[in-house]
PDB file of C-alpha atoms in Angstrom:
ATOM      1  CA  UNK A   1     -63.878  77.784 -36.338  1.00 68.00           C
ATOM      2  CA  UNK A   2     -62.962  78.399 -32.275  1.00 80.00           C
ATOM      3  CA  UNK A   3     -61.610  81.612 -31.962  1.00 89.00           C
ATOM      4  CA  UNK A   4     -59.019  80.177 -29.892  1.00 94.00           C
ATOM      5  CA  UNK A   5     -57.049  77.258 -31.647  1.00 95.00           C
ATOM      6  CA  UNK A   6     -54.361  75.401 -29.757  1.00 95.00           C
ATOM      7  CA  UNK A   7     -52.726  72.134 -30.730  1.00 92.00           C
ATOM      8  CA  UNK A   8     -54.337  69.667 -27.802  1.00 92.00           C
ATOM      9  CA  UNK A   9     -51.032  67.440 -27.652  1.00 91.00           C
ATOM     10  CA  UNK A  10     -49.728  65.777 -25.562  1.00 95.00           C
ATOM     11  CA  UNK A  11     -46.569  67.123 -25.491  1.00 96.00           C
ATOM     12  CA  UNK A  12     -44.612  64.134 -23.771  1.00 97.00           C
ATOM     13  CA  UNK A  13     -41.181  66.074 -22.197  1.00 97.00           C
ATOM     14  CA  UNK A  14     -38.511  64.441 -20.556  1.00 97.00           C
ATOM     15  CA  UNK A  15     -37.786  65.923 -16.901  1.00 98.00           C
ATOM     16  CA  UNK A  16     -35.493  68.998 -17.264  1.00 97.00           C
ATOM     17  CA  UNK A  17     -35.971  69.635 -21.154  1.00 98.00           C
ATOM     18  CA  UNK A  18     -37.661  73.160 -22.678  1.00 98.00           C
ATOM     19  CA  UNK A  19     -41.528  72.610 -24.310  1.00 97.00           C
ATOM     20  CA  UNK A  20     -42.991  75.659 -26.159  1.00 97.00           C
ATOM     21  CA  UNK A  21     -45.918  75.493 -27.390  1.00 96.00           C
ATOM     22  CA  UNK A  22     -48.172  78.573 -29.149  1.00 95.00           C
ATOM     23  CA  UNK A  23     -51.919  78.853 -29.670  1.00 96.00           C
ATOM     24  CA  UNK A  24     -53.838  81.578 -32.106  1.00 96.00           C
ATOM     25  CA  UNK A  25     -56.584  83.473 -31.628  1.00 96.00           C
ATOM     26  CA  UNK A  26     -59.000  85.022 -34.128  1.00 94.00           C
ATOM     27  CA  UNK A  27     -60.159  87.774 -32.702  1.00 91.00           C
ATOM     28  CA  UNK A  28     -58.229  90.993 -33.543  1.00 90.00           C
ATOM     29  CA  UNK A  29     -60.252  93.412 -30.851  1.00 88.00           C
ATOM     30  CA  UNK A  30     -58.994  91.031 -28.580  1.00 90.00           C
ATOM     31  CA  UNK A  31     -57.336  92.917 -25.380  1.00 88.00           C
ATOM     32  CA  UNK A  32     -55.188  90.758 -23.249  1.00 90.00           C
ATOM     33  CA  UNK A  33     -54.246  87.311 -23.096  1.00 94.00           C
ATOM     34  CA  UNK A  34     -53.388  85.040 -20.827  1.00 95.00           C
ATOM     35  CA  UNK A  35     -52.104  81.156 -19.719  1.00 97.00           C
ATOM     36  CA  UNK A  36     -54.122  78.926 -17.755  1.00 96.00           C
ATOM     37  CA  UNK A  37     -53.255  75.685 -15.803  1.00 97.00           C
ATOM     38  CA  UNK A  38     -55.791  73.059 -15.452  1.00 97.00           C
ATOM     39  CA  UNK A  39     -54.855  69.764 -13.554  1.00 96.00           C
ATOM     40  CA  UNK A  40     -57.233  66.589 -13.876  1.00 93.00           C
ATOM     41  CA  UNK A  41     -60.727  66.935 -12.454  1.00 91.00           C
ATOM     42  CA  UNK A  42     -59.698  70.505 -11.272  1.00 95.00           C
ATOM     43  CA  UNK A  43     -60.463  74.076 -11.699  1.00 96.00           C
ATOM     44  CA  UNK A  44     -58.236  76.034 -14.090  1.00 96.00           C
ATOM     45  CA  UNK A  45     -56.216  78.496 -12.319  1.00 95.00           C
ATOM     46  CA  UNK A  46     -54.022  81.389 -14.329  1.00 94.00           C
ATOM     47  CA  UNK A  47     -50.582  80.618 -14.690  1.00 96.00           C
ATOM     48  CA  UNK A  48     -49.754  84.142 -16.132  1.00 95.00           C
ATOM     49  CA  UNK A  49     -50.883  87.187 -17.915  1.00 92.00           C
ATOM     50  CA  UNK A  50     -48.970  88.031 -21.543  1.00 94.00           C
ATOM     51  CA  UNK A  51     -47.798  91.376 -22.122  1.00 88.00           C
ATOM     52  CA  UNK A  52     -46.734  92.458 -25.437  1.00 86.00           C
ATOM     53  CA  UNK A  53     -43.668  92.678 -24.732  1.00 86.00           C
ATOM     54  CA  UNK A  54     -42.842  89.299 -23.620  1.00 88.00           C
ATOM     55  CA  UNK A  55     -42.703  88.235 -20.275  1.00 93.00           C
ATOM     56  CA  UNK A  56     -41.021  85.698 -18.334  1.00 95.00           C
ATOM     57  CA  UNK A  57     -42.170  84.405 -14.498  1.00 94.00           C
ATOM     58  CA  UNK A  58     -39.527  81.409 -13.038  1.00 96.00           C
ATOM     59  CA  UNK A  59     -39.217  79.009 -15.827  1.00 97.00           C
ATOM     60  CA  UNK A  60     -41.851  80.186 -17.892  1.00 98.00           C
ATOM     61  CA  UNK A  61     -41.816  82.889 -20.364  1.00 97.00           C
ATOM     62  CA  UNK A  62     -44.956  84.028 -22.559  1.00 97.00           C
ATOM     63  CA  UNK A  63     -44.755  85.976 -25.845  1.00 96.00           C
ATOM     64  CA  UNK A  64     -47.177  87.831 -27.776  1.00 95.00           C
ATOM     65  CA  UNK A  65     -47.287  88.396 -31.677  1.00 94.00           C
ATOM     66  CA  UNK A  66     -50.139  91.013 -32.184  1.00 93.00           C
ATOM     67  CA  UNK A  67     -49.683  90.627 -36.331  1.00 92.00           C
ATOM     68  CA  UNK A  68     -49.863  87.547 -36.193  1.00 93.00           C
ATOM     69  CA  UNK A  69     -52.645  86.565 -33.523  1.00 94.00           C
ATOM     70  CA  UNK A  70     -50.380  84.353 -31.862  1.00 93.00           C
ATOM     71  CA  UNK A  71     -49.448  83.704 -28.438  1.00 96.00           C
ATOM     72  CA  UNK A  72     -46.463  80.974 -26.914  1.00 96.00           C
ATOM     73  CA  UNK A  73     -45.631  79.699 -23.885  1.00 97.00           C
ATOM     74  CA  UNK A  74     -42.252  78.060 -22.737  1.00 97.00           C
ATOM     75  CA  UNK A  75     -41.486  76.112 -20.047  1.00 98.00           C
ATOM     76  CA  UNK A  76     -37.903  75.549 -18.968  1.00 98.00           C
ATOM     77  CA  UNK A  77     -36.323  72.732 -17.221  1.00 98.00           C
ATOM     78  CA  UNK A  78     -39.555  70.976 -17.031  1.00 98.00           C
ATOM     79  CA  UNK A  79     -40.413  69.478 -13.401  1.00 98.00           C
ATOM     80  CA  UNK A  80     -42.932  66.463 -13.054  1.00 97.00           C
ATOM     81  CA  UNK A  81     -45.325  68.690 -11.628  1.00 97.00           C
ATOM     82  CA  UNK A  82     -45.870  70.799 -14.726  1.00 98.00           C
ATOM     83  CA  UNK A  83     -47.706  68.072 -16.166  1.00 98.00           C
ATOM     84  CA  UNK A  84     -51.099  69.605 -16.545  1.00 97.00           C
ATOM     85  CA  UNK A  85     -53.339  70.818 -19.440  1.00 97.00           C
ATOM     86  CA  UNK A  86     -52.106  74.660 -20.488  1.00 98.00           C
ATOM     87  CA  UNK A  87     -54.964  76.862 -21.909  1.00 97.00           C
ATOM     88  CA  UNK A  88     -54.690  79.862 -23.784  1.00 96.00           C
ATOM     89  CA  UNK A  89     -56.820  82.544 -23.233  1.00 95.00           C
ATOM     90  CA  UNK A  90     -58.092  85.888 -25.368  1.00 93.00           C
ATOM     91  CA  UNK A  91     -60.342  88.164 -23.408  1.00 90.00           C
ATOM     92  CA  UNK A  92     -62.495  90.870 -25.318  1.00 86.00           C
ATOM     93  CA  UNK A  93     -63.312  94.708 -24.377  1.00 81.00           C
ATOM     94  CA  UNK A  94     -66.368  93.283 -23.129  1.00 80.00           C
ATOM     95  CA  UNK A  95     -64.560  91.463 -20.378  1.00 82.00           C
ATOM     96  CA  UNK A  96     -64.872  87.880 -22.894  1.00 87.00           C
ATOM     97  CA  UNK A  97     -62.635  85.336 -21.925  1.00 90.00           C
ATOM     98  CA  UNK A  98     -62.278  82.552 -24.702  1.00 92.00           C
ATOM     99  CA  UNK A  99     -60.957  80.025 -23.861  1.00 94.00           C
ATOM    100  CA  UNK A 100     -58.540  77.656 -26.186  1.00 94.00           C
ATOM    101  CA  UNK A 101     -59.072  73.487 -25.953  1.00 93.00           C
ATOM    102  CA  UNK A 102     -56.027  73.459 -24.467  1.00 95.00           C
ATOM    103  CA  UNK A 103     -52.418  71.676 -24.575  1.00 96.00           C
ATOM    104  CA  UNK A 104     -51.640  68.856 -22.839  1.00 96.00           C
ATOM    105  CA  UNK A 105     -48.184  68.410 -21.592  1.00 98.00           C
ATOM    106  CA  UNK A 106     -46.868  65.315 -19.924  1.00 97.00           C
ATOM    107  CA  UNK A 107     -43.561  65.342 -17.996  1.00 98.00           C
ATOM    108  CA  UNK A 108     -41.807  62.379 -17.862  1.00 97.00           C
ATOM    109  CA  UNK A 109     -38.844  61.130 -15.143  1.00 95.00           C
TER     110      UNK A 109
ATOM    111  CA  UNK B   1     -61.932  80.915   2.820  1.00 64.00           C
ATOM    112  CA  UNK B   2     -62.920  79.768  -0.447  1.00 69.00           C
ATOM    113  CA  UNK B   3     -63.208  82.483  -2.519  1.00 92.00           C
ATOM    114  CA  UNK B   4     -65.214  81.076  -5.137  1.00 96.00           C
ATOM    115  CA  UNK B   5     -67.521  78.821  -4.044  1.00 97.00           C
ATOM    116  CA  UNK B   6     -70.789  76.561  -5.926  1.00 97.00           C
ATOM    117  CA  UNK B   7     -72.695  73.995  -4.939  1.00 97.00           C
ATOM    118  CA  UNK B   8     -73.512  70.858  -4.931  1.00 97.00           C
ATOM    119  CA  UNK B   9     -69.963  69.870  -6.239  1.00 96.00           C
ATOM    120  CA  UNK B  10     -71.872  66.683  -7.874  1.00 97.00           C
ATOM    121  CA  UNK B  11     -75.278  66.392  -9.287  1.00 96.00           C
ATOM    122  CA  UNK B  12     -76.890  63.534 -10.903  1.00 97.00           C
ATOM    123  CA  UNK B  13     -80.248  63.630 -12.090  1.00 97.00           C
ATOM    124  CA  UNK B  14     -82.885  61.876 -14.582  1.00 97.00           C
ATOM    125  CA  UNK B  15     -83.700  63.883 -18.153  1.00 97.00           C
ATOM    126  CA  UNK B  16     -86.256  66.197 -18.050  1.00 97.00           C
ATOM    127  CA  UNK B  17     -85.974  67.578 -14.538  1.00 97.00           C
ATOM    128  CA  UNK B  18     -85.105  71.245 -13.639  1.00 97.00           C
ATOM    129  CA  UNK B  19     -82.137  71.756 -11.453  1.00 97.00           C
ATOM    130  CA  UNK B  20     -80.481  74.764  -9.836  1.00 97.00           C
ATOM    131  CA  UNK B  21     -76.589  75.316  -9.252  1.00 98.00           C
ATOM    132  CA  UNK B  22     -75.598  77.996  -6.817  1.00 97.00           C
ATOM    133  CA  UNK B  23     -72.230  80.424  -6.605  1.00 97.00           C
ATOM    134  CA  UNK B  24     -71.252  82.666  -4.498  1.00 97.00           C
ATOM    135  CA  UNK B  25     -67.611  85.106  -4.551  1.00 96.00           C
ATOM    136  CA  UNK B  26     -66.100  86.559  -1.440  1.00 95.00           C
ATOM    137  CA  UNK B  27     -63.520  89.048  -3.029  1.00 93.00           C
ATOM    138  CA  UNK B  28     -65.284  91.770  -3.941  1.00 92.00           C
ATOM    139  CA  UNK B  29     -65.513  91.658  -7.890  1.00 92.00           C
ATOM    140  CA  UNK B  30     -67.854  92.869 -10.178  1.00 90.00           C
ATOM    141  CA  UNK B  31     -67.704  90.794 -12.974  1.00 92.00           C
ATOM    142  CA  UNK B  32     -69.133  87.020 -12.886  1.00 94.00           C
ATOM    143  CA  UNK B  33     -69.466  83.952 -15.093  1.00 94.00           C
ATOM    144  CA  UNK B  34     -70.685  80.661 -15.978  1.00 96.00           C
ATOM    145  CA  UNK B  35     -68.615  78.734 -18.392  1.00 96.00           C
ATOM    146  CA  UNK B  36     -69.534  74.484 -19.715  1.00 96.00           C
ATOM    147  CA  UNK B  37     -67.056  72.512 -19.894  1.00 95.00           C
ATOM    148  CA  UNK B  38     -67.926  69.281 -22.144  1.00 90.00           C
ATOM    149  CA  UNK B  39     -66.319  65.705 -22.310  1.00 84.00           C
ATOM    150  CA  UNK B  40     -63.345  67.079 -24.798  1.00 80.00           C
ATOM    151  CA  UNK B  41     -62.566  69.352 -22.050  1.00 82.00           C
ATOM    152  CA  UNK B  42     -63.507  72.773 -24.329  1.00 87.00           C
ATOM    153  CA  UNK B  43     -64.605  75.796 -21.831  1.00 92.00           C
ATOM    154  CA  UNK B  44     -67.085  77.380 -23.526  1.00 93.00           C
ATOM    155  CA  UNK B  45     -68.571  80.647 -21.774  1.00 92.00           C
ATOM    156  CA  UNK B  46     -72.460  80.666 -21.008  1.00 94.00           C
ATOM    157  CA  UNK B  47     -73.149  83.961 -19.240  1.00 93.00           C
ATOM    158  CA  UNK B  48     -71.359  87.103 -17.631  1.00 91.00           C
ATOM    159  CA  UNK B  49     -72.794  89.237 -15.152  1.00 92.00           C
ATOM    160  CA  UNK B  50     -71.640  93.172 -14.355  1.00 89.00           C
ATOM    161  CA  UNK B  51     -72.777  94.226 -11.184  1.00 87.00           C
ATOM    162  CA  UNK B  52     -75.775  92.328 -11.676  1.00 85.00           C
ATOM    163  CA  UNK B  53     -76.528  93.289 -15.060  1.00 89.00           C
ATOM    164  CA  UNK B  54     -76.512  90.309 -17.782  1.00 90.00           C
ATOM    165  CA  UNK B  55     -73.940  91.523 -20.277  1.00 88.00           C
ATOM    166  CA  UNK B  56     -72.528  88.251 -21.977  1.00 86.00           C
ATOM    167  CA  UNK B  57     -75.655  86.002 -23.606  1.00 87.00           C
ATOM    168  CA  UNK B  58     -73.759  83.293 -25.401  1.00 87.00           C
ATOM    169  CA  UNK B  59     -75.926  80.858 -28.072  1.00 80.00           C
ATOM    170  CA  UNK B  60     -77.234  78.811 -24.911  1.00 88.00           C
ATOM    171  CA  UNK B  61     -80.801  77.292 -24.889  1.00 90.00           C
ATOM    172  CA  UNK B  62     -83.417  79.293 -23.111  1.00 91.00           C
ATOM    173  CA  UNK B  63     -83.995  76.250 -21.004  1.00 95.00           C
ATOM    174  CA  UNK B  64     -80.773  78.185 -19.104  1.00 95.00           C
ATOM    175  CA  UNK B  65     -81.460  80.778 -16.951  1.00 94.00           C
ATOM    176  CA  UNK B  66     -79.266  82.440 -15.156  1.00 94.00           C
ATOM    177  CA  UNK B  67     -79.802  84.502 -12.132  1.00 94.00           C
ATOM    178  CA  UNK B  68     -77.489  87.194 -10.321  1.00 94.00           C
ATOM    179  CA  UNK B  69     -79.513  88.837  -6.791  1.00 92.00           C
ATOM    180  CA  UNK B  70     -76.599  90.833  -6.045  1.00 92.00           C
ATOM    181  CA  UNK B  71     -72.764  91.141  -7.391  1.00 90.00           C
ATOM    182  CA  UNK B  72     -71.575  88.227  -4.698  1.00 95.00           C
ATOM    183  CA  UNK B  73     -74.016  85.696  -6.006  1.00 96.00           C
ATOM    184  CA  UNK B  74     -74.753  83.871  -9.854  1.00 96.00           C
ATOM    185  CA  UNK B  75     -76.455  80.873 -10.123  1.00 97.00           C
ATOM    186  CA  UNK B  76     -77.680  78.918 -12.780  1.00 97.00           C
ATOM    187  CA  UNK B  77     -81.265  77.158 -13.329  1.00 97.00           C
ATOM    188  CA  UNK B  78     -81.263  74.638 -16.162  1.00 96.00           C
ATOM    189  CA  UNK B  79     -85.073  73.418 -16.954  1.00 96.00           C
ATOM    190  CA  UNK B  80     -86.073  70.410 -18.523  1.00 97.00           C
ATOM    191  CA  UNK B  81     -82.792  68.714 -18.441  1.00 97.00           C
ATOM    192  CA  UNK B  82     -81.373  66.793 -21.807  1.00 96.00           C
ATOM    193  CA  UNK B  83     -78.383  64.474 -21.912  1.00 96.00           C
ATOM    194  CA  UNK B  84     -76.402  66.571 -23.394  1.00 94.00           C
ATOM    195  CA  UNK B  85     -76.367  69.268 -20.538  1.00 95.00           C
ATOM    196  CA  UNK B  86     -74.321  66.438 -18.562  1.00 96.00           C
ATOM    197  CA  UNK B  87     -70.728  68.346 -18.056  1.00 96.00           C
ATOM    198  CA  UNK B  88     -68.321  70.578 -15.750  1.00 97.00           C
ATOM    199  CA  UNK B  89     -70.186  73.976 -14.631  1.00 98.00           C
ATOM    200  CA  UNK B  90     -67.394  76.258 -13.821  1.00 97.00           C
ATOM    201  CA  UNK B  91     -68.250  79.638 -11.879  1.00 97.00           C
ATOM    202  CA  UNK B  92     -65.681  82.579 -12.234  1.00 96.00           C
ATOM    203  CA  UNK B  93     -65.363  86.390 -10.825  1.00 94.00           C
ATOM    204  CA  UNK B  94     -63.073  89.143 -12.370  1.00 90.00           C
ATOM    205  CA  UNK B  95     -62.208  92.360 -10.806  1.00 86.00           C
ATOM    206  CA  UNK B  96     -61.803  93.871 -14.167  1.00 73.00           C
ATOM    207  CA  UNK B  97     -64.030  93.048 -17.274  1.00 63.00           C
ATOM    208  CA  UNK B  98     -61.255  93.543 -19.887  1.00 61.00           C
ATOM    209  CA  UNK B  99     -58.106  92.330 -18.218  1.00 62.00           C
ATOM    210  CA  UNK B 100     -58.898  91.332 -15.062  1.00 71.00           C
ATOM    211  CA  UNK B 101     -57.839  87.532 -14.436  1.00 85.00           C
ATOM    212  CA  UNK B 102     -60.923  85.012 -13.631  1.00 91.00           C
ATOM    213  CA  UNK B 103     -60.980  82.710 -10.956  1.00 93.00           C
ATOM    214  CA  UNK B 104     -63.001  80.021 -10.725  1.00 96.00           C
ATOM    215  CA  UNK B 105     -64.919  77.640  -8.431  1.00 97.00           C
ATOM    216  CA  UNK B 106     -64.070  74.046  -8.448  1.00 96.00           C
ATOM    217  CA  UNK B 107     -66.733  73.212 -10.886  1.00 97.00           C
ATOM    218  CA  UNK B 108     -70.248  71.344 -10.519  1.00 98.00           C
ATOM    219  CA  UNK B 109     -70.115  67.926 -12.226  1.00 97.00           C
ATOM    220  CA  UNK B 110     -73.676  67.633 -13.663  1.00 97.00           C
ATOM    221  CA  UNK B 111     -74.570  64.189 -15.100  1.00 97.00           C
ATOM    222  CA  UNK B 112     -77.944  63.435 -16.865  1.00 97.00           C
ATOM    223  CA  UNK B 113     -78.967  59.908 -17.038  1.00 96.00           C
TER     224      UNK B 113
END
């Protein structure tokens, strides 16, 4: 079992509608979390950090559900250029960053 | 200035043979990495450094050798090359072990024929 489980989509989203989309992770020592965006053939690069507390950056708001191991992300009023592979990520007291399969999402005009 | 940087971008080679990929961080972080990433696109982490001190070991085949001369610098040496090494190398650096964020090099496509 991967200790980070994500459903790999796609997640085909008209231009301007809301996607959310949650991962889990199985590691309960796990310290902080945190979205990734990966285009094709590129390097992933963090889209945000989740707080406990929720957070929200633009058009994109994370969540966190400690009991529950589960993390969500939400993108409003999609643009084409959020089209992109969205990984979840649970990093470890020993500075472990695992890595989900990721979520593809596919905007569409 | 790139601030993660490995080389070669691109690498194709013949089974068996031993090749070397380099990385290097300008911004000043302790922590580094080497993660795989495989044909389904899964990141799977290999190594992590701490100020030049291994500190991650992940199940990875001792034909893998990683190698950190100082904090700036992690590069990997993979020996006797099988076609299942063929994949994405990705370098990363954290500031912070346990919360820092990672960034990461733009990858070394390895491809074993």
């Amino acid at each position: 079992r991967k200790e980070v489980e994500q459903d790999p989509g796609p997640f085909n989203v008209p231009e301007g509608a809301t996607v959310a989309f949650n991962c889990t992770y199985s590691n309960s020592a796990s310290q902080s979390f945190f979205w990734y965006r990966q285009d094709c053939r590129k390097e992933p690069k963090l889209l945000m950090s989740v707080y406990s507390s929720g957070n929200e950056d633009g058009r994109f708001t994370a969540q966190l559900n400690r009991a529950s191991q589960y993390i969500s992300l939400l993108i409003r009023d999609s643009k084409l250029s959020d089209s992109a592979t969205y990984l979840c990520v649970a990093c470890d007291s020993w500075g472990k960053f695992q890595f989900g399969a990721g979520t593809q999402v596919v905007v569409t005009p | 200035d790139t601030a993660v940087s490995q080389t070669p971008k691109y690498l194709v080679t013949q089974m068996g043979n031993d090749k070397s990929i380099k990385c290097e961080q300008n911004l000043g972080h302790d922590t580094m990495y080497w993660y795989k990433q495989d044909s389904k696109k899964f990141l799977k982490i290999m190594f992590s450094y701490n100020n030049k001190e291994l500190i991650i070991n992940e199940t990875v085949p001792n034909r893998f050798s990683p190698k950190s001369p100082d904090k700036a610098h992690l590069n990997l040496h993979i020996n006797s090359l099988e076609l299942g090494d063929s994949a994405v190398y990705f370098c990363a650096s954290s500031p912070q072990r346990e919360t820092g964020e990672l960034f990461f090099g733009e990858g070394s496509r390895l491809t074993v024929l």
